[in-house]
């Protein structure tokens, strides 16, 4: 790859990726699905407002602190970082609620960088990447079955992940549109084999409102390296998940709280610096 595109990636700005995530979210969200249940809205909104006031009272929050908070919330909007903030610090609880009754594979959060309709490929394929894509080549393969063990014929595996510098295509400058994003159609037995590269540990943008909070509170911005997946099949429920890598420094302190023991891969190292790992997905009935 050219030095130009490296430079473009490393000059990625929080507001650019934040606003791209905000735009994508607004385009995909079906506002018609919102159910105006006044009693439920009343209960949840009342509890949220009370929680804020409890903290303000118990911590004796001053006007100076209140104004810093107000300015920070405004910045969150102008940086487009509401999706990032919510997906990092709240989505894991929503995901637990959503998948509580599932028997099949563990899910975890989607995060802010999913893009639908990535280019489709057959069961055994290489994901779109640059000719000299940096990183350890990874052969990721497995089978998609139903809870009872029956293969899910032609299951759909959507995979997206960061590159070796921790950047996502369409959210950092200088990357091809579908770099390290693809939709793979498993064979008649639900088998798939995807060639990609191992992503790098990932730091959420530090130069926007979320980064301001992290710095001010003395937290860190790291997520362990991860593959994002959506796996689905006819007659089955879609599962959104992520897979991590054994030994990663940030498995135990993911800023997004989205690691589960069932989601940690232990790839086999092969000759020539390559790695391979099997992961089978189990889908719940629709
Ligand atoms: C990511 O790549 C991610 O997966 C999450 C959850 C938040 C920010 C960036
Ligand atoms: Fe991610």
GROMACS .gro file of C-alpha atoms and ligand atoms in nm:
model
  296
    1UNK     CA    1   0.000   0.000   0.000
    2UNK     CA    2   0.117   0.354  -0.062
    3UNK     CA    3   0.241   0.582   0.212
    4UNK     CA    4  -0.033   0.824   0.108
    5UNK     CA    5  -0.312   0.601   0.233
    6UNK     CA    6  -0.129   0.530   0.559
    7UNK     CA    7  -0.105   0.903   0.612
    8UNK     CA    8  -0.473   0.950   0.536
    9UNK     CA    9  -0.566   0.681   0.788
   10UNK     CA   10  -0.348   0.813   1.065
   11UNK     CA   11  -0.496   1.160   1.022
   12UNK     CA   12  -0.847   1.019   1.075
   13UNK     CA   13  -1.054   1.261   1.282
   14UNK     CA   14  -1.309   1.172   1.548
   15UNK     CA   15  -1.566   1.414   1.406
   16UNK     CA   16  -1.537   1.261   1.057
   17UNK     CA   17  -1.593   0.902   1.175
   18UNK     CA   18  -1.852   1.019   1.430
   19UNK     CA   19  -2.055   1.208   1.173
   20UNK     CA   20  -2.031   0.916   0.927
   21UNK     CA   21  -2.163   0.682   1.198
   22UNK     CA   22  -2.442   0.929   1.281
   23UNK     CA   23  -2.543   0.961   0.913
   24UNK     CA   24  -2.545   0.584   0.860
   25UNK     CA   25  -2.751   0.529   1.173
   26UNK     CA   26  -3.012   0.789   1.077
   27UNK     CA   27  -3.045   0.641   0.728
   28UNK     CA   28  -3.097   0.287   0.855
   29UNK     CA   29  -3.325   0.355   1.149
   30UNK     CA   30  -3.691   0.292   1.085
   31UNK     CA   31  -3.862   0.561   1.288
   32UNK     CA   32  -4.199   0.400   1.210
   33UNK     CA   33  -4.105   0.117   1.447
   34UNK     CA   34  -4.112   0.343   1.752
   35UNK     CA   35  -4.407   0.248   1.970
   36UNK     CA   36  -4.552   0.540   2.162
   37UNK     CA   37  -4.637   0.361   2.485
   38UNK     CA   38  -4.691   0.655   2.719
   39UNK     CA   39  -4.681   0.449   3.040
   40UNK     CA   40  -4.348   0.288   2.954
   41UNK     CA   41  -4.195   0.615   2.832
   42UNK     CA   42  -4.314   0.784   3.150
   43UNK     CA   43  -4.159   0.517   3.372
   44UNK     CA   44  -3.821   0.503   3.193
   45UNK     CA   45  -3.787   0.878   3.139
   46UNK     CA   46  -3.882   0.948   3.502
   47UNK     CA   47  -3.618   0.702   3.626
   48UNK     CA   48  -3.350   0.847   3.397
   49UNK     CA   49  -3.420   1.204   3.509
   50UNK     CA   50  -3.424   1.090   3.872
   51UNK     CA   51  -3.090   0.909   3.829
   52UNK     CA   52  -2.928   1.228   3.695
   53UNK     CA   53  -3.071   1.436   3.978
   54UNK     CA   54  -2.966   1.181   4.240
   55UNK     CA   55  -2.606   1.199   4.119
   56UNK     CA   56  -2.612   1.580   4.107
   57UNK     CA   57  -2.750   1.598   4.464
   58UNK     CA   58  -2.538   1.324   4.618
   59UNK     CA   59  -2.218   1.457   4.456
   60UNK     CA   60  -2.309   1.821   4.531
   61UNK     CA   61  -2.244   1.910   4.163
   62UNK     CA   62  -2.157   2.279   4.116
   63UNK     CA   63  -2.261   2.526   3.843
   64UNK     CA   64  -1.908   2.507   3.697
   65UNK     CA   65  -1.941   2.130   3.668
   66UNK     CA   66  -2.294   2.157   3.532
   67UNK     CA   67  -2.173   2.394   3.259
   68UNK     CA   68  -1.882   2.166   3.166
   69UNK     CA   69  -2.133   1.881   3.137
   70UNK     CA   70  -2.365   2.093   2.921
   71UNK     CA   71  -2.080   2.196   2.687
   72UNK     CA   72  -1.963   1.835   2.664
   73UNK     CA   73  -2.309   1.710   2.565
   74UNK     CA   74  -2.328   1.980   2.297
   75UNK     CA   75  -1.986   1.872   2.166
   76UNK     CA   76  -2.101   1.512   2.156
   77UNK     CA   77  -2.363   1.623   1.903
   78UNK     CA   78  -2.135   1.838   1.687
   79UNK     CA   79  -1.872   1.559   1.683
   80UNK     CA   80  -2.143   1.313   1.577
   81UNK     CA   81  -2.036   1.092   1.864
   82UNK     CA   82  -2.373   0.996   2.012
   83UNK     CA   83  -2.361   0.656   1.836
   84UNK     CA   84  -2.008   0.598   1.965
   85UNK     CA   85  -2.095   0.706   2.320
   86UNK     CA   86  -2.409   0.493   2.338
   87UNK     CA   87  -2.254   0.186   2.172
   88UNK     CA   88  -1.949   0.198   2.401
   89UNK     CA   89  -2.119   0.266   2.734
   90UNK     CA   90  -2.476   0.139   2.702
   91UNK     CA   91  -2.526  -0.105   2.413
   92UNK     CA   92  -2.385  -0.406   2.604
   93UNK     CA   93  -2.680  -0.395   2.842
   94UNK     CA   94  -2.934  -0.364   2.560
   95UNK     CA   95  -2.766  -0.661   2.389
   96UNK     CA   96  -2.797  -0.869   2.706
   97UNK     CA   97  -3.169  -0.789   2.718
   98UNK     CA   98  -3.213  -0.869   2.349
   99UNK     CA   99  -3.031  -1.205   2.351
  100UNK     CA  100  -3.122  -1.323   2.703
  101UNK     CA  101  -3.338  -1.613   2.581
  102UNK     CA  102  -3.118  -1.735   2.295
  103UNK     CA  103  -2.995  -2.096   2.299
  104UNK     CA  104  -2.746  -2.058   2.014
  105UNK     CA  105  -2.420  -1.869   1.973
  106UNK     CA  106  -2.343  -1.579   2.206
  107UNK     CA  107  -2.399  -1.234   2.068
  108UNK     CA  108  -2.243  -0.905   2.162
  109UNK     CA  109  -2.274  -0.541   2.058
  110UNK     CA  110  -2.285  -0.420   1.696
  111UNK     CA  111  -2.094  -0.097   1.759
  112UNK     CA  112  -2.106   0.213   1.539
  113UNK     CA  113  -1.926   0.093   1.224
  114UNK     CA  114  -2.156  -0.164   1.057
  115UNK     CA  115  -2.249  -0.091   0.694
  116UNK     CA  116  -2.522  -0.306   0.533
  117UNK     CA  117  -2.498  -0.463   0.187
  118UNK     CA  118  -2.126  -0.534   0.173
  119UNK     CA  119  -2.026  -0.715  -0.150
  120UNK     CA  120  -2.138  -1.079  -0.163
  121UNK     CA  121  -1.895  -1.369  -0.204
  122UNK     CA  122  -1.927  -1.750  -0.226
  123UNK     CA  123  -1.865  -1.982   0.073
  124UNK     CA  124  -1.491  -2.004   0.024
  125UNK     CA  125  -1.356  -1.656  -0.049
  126UNK     CA  126  -1.113  -1.380   0.035
  127UNK     CA  127  -1.256  -1.061   0.181
  128UNK     CA  128  -1.189  -0.740  -0.010
  129UNK     CA  129  -0.853  -0.598   0.090
  130UNK     CA  130  -0.570  -0.396  -0.060
  131UNK     CA  131  -0.311  -0.588  -0.262
  132UNK     CA  132  -0.052  -0.541   0.014
  133UNK     CA  133  -0.290  -0.528   0.311
  134UNK     CA  134  -0.073  -0.522   0.626
  135UNK     CA  135  -0.132  -0.779   0.901
  136UNK     CA  136  -0.122  -1.151   0.975
  137UNK     CA  137  -0.324  -1.346   0.714
  138UNK     CA  138  -0.609  -1.530   0.887
  139UNK     CA  139  -0.810  -1.824   0.752
  140UNK     CA  140  -1.141  -1.811   0.938
  141UNK     CA  141  -1.369  -2.108   0.877
  142UNK     CA  142  -1.656  -2.302   1.030
  143UNK     CA  143  -2.013  -2.418   0.995
  144UNK     CA  144  -2.349  -2.259   1.068
  145UNK     CA  145  -2.604  -2.494   1.223
  146UNK     CA  146  -2.942  -2.471   1.391
  147UNK     CA  147  -2.978  -2.524   1.767
  148UNK     CA  148  -3.063  -2.891   1.701
  149UNK     CA  149  -2.750  -2.941   1.491
  150UNK     CA  150  -2.898  -2.931   1.140
  151UNK     CA  151  -2.685  -2.737   0.892
  152UNK     CA  152  -2.817  -2.396   0.791
  153UNK     CA  153  -2.797  -2.416   0.413
  154UNK     CA  154  -2.658  -2.102   0.248
  155UNK     CA  155  -2.633  -1.916   0.579
  156UNK     CA  156  -2.525  -1.554   0.541
  157UNK     CA  157  -2.211  -1.437   0.720
  158UNK     CA  158  -2.149  -1.064   0.722
  159UNK     CA  159  -1.797  -0.980   0.841
  160UNK     CA  160  -1.644  -0.638   0.901
  161UNK     CA  161  -1.335  -0.540   1.094
  162UNK     CA  162  -1.058  -0.283   1.138
  163UNK     CA  163  -0.728  -0.301   0.952
  164UNK     CA  164  -0.383  -0.348   1.102
  165UNK     CA  165  -0.379   0.016   1.214
  166UNK     CA  166  -0.722  -0.013   1.380
  167UNK     CA  167  -0.919   0.175   1.111
  168UNK     CA  168  -1.254   0.087   0.951
  169UNK     CA  169  -1.329   0.151   0.583
  170UNK     CA  170  -1.594   0.420   0.530
  171UNK     CA  171  -1.506   0.572   0.871
  172UNK     CA  172  -1.142   0.667   0.810
  173UNK     CA  173  -1.004   0.843   0.504
  174UNK     CA  174  -0.787   0.675   0.242
  175UNK     CA  175  -0.937   0.324   0.249
  176UNK     CA  176  -1.121   0.150  -0.038
  177UNK     CA  177  -1.498   0.159   0.021
  178UNK     CA  178  -1.544  -0.207   0.116
  179UNK     CA  179  -1.199  -0.279   0.258
  180UNK     CA  180  -1.227  -0.567   0.508
  181UNK     CA  181  -1.606  -0.584   0.472
  182UNK     CA  182  -1.791  -0.868   0.303
  183UNK     CA  183  -2.103  -1.086   0.289
  184UNK     CA  184  -2.033  -1.459   0.253
  185UNK     CA  185  -2.291  -1.720   0.153
  186UNK     CA  186  -2.219  -2.057   0.316
  187UNK     CA  187  -2.251  -2.377   0.110
  188UNK     CA  188  -2.537  -2.631   0.127
  189UNK     CA  189  -2.402  -2.766   0.457
  190UNK     CA  190  -2.356  -2.422   0.613
  191UNK     CA  191  -1.978  -2.433   0.573
  192UNK     CA  192  -1.774  -2.121   0.509
  193UNK     CA  193  -1.407  -2.032   0.475
  194UNK     CA  194  -1.300  -1.669   0.472
  195UNK     CA  195  -0.949  -1.540   0.413
  196UNK     CA  196  -0.878  -1.209   0.582
  197UNK     CA  197  -0.616  -1.051   0.808
  198UNK     CA  198  -0.610  -1.037   1.186
  199UNK     CA  199  -0.726  -0.691   1.298
  200UNK     CA  200  -0.525  -0.484   1.546
  201UNK     CA  201  -0.634  -0.378   1.895
  202UNK     CA  202  -0.852  -0.075   1.852
  203UNK     CA  203  -0.861   0.260   2.026
  204UNK     CA  204  -1.188   0.451   2.002
  205UNK     CA  205  -1.130   0.805   1.866
  206UNK     CA  206  -0.954   1.012   2.133
  207UNK     CA  207  -0.987   1.360   1.976
  208UNK     CA  208  -1.365   1.397   2.013
  209UNK     CA  209  -1.613   1.426   2.299
  210UNK     CA  210  -1.580   1.058   2.398
  211UNK     CA  211  -1.203   1.099   2.412
  212UNK     CA  212  -1.247   1.412   2.626
  213UNK     CA  213  -1.448   1.208   2.878
  214UNK     CA  214  -1.193   0.925   2.879
  215UNK     CA  215  -0.903   1.167   2.936
  216UNK     CA  216  -1.088   1.370   3.201
  217UNK     CA  217  -1.189   1.057   3.395
  218UNK     CA  218  -0.851   0.887   3.362
  219UNK     CA  219  -0.995   0.592   3.170
  220UNK     CA  220  -0.847   0.426   2.859
  221UNK     CA  221  -0.985   0.406   2.505
  222UNK     CA  222  -0.892   0.049   2.410
  223UNK     CA  223  -1.096  -0.235   2.274
  224UNK     CA  224  -0.931  -0.573   2.217
  225UNK     CA  225  -0.881  -0.667   1.850
  226UNK     CA  226  -1.207  -0.802   1.716
  227UNK     CA  227  -1.397  -0.937   1.416
  228UNK     CA  228  -1.757  -0.812   1.382
  229UNK     CA  229  -2.016  -1.058   1.247
  230UNK     CA  230  -2.382  -1.086   1.164
  231UNK     CA  231  -2.485  -1.445   1.093
  232UNK     CA  232  -2.829  -1.536   0.964
  233UNK     CA  233  -3.018  -1.795   0.762
  234UNK     CA  234  -3.367  -1.866   0.632
  235UNK     CA  235  -3.600  -1.961   0.919
  236UNK     CA  236  -3.345  -1.855   1.181
  237UNK     CA  237  -3.276  -1.553   1.399
  238UNK     CA  238  -2.989  -1.329   1.305
  239UNK     CA  239  -2.710  -1.306   1.561
  240UNK     CA  240  -2.483  -1.001   1.585
  241UNK     CA  241  -2.154  -1.082   1.755
  242UNK     CA  242  -1.779  -1.022   1.776
  243UNK     CA  243  -1.483  -1.256   1.807
  244UNK     CA  244  -1.163  -1.174   1.998
  245UNK     CA  245  -0.813  -1.323   2.019
  246UNK     CA  246  -0.661  -1.507   2.314
  247UNK     CA  247  -0.384  -1.318   2.492
  248UNK     CA  248  -0.505  -0.972   2.388
  249UNK     CA  249  -0.410  -0.709   2.649
  250UNK     CA  250  -0.759  -0.563   2.666
  251UNK     CA  251  -0.982  -0.871   2.693
  252UNK     CA  252  -1.046  -0.797   3.061
  253UNK     CA  253  -1.093  -0.420   3.032
  254UNK     CA  254  -1.265  -0.355   2.698
  255UNK     CA  255  -1.384   0.008   2.707
  256UNK     CA  256  -1.712  -0.116   2.553
  257UNK     CA  257  -1.759  -0.406   2.801
  258UNK     CA  258  -1.842  -0.641   2.512
  259UNK     CA  259  -1.608  -0.940   2.564
  260UNK     CA  260  -1.752  -1.281   2.664
  261UNK     CA  261  -1.544  -1.595   2.726
  262UNK     CA  262  -1.730  -1.785   2.451
  263UNK     CA  263  -1.612  -1.529   2.195
  264UNK     CA  264  -1.235  -1.567   2.232
  265UNK     CA  265  -1.051  -1.733   1.942
  266UNK     CA  266  -0.721  -1.919   1.976
  267UNK     CA  267  -0.585  -1.935   1.620
  268UNK     CA  268  -0.329  -2.194   1.515
  269UNK     CA  269  -0.009  -2.040   1.381
  270UNK     CA  270   0.093  -2.186   1.046
  271UNK     CA  271   0.417  -2.176   0.850
  272UNK     CA  272   0.479  -1.851   0.666
  273UNK     CA  273   0.332  -1.630   0.938
  274UNK     CA  274  -0.028  -1.724   0.867
  275UNK     CA  275  -0.294  -1.825   1.119
  276UNK     CA  276  -0.619  -2.018   1.103
  277UNK     CA  277  -0.910  -2.070   1.334
  278UNK     CA  278  -1.245  -2.250   1.332
  279UNK     CA  279  -1.561  -2.103   1.480
  280UNK     CA  280  -1.902  -2.262   1.442
  281UNK     CA  281  -2.221  -2.058   1.473
  282UNK     CA  282  -2.547  -2.192   1.613
  283UNK     CA  283  -2.865  -2.007   1.521
  284UNK     CA  284  -3.194  -1.996   1.711
  285UNK     CA  285  -3.516  -2.068   1.522
  286UNK     CA  286  -3.706  -1.764   1.401
  287LIG     C1  287  -1.561  -0.014   1.755
  287LIG     O1  288  -1.491  -0.072   1.658
  287LIG     C2  289  -1.647  -0.089   1.823
  287LIG     O2  290  -1.656  -0.217   1.787
  287LIG     C3  291  -1.721  -0.035   1.926
  287LIG     C4  292  -1.814  -0.118   2.001
  287LIG     C5  293  -1.709   0.097   1.958
  287LIG     C6  294  -1.623   0.175   1.889
  287LIG     C7  295  -1.549   0.119   1.787
  288LIG    FE1  296  -1.532  -0.255   1.617
   0.00000   0.00000   0.00000
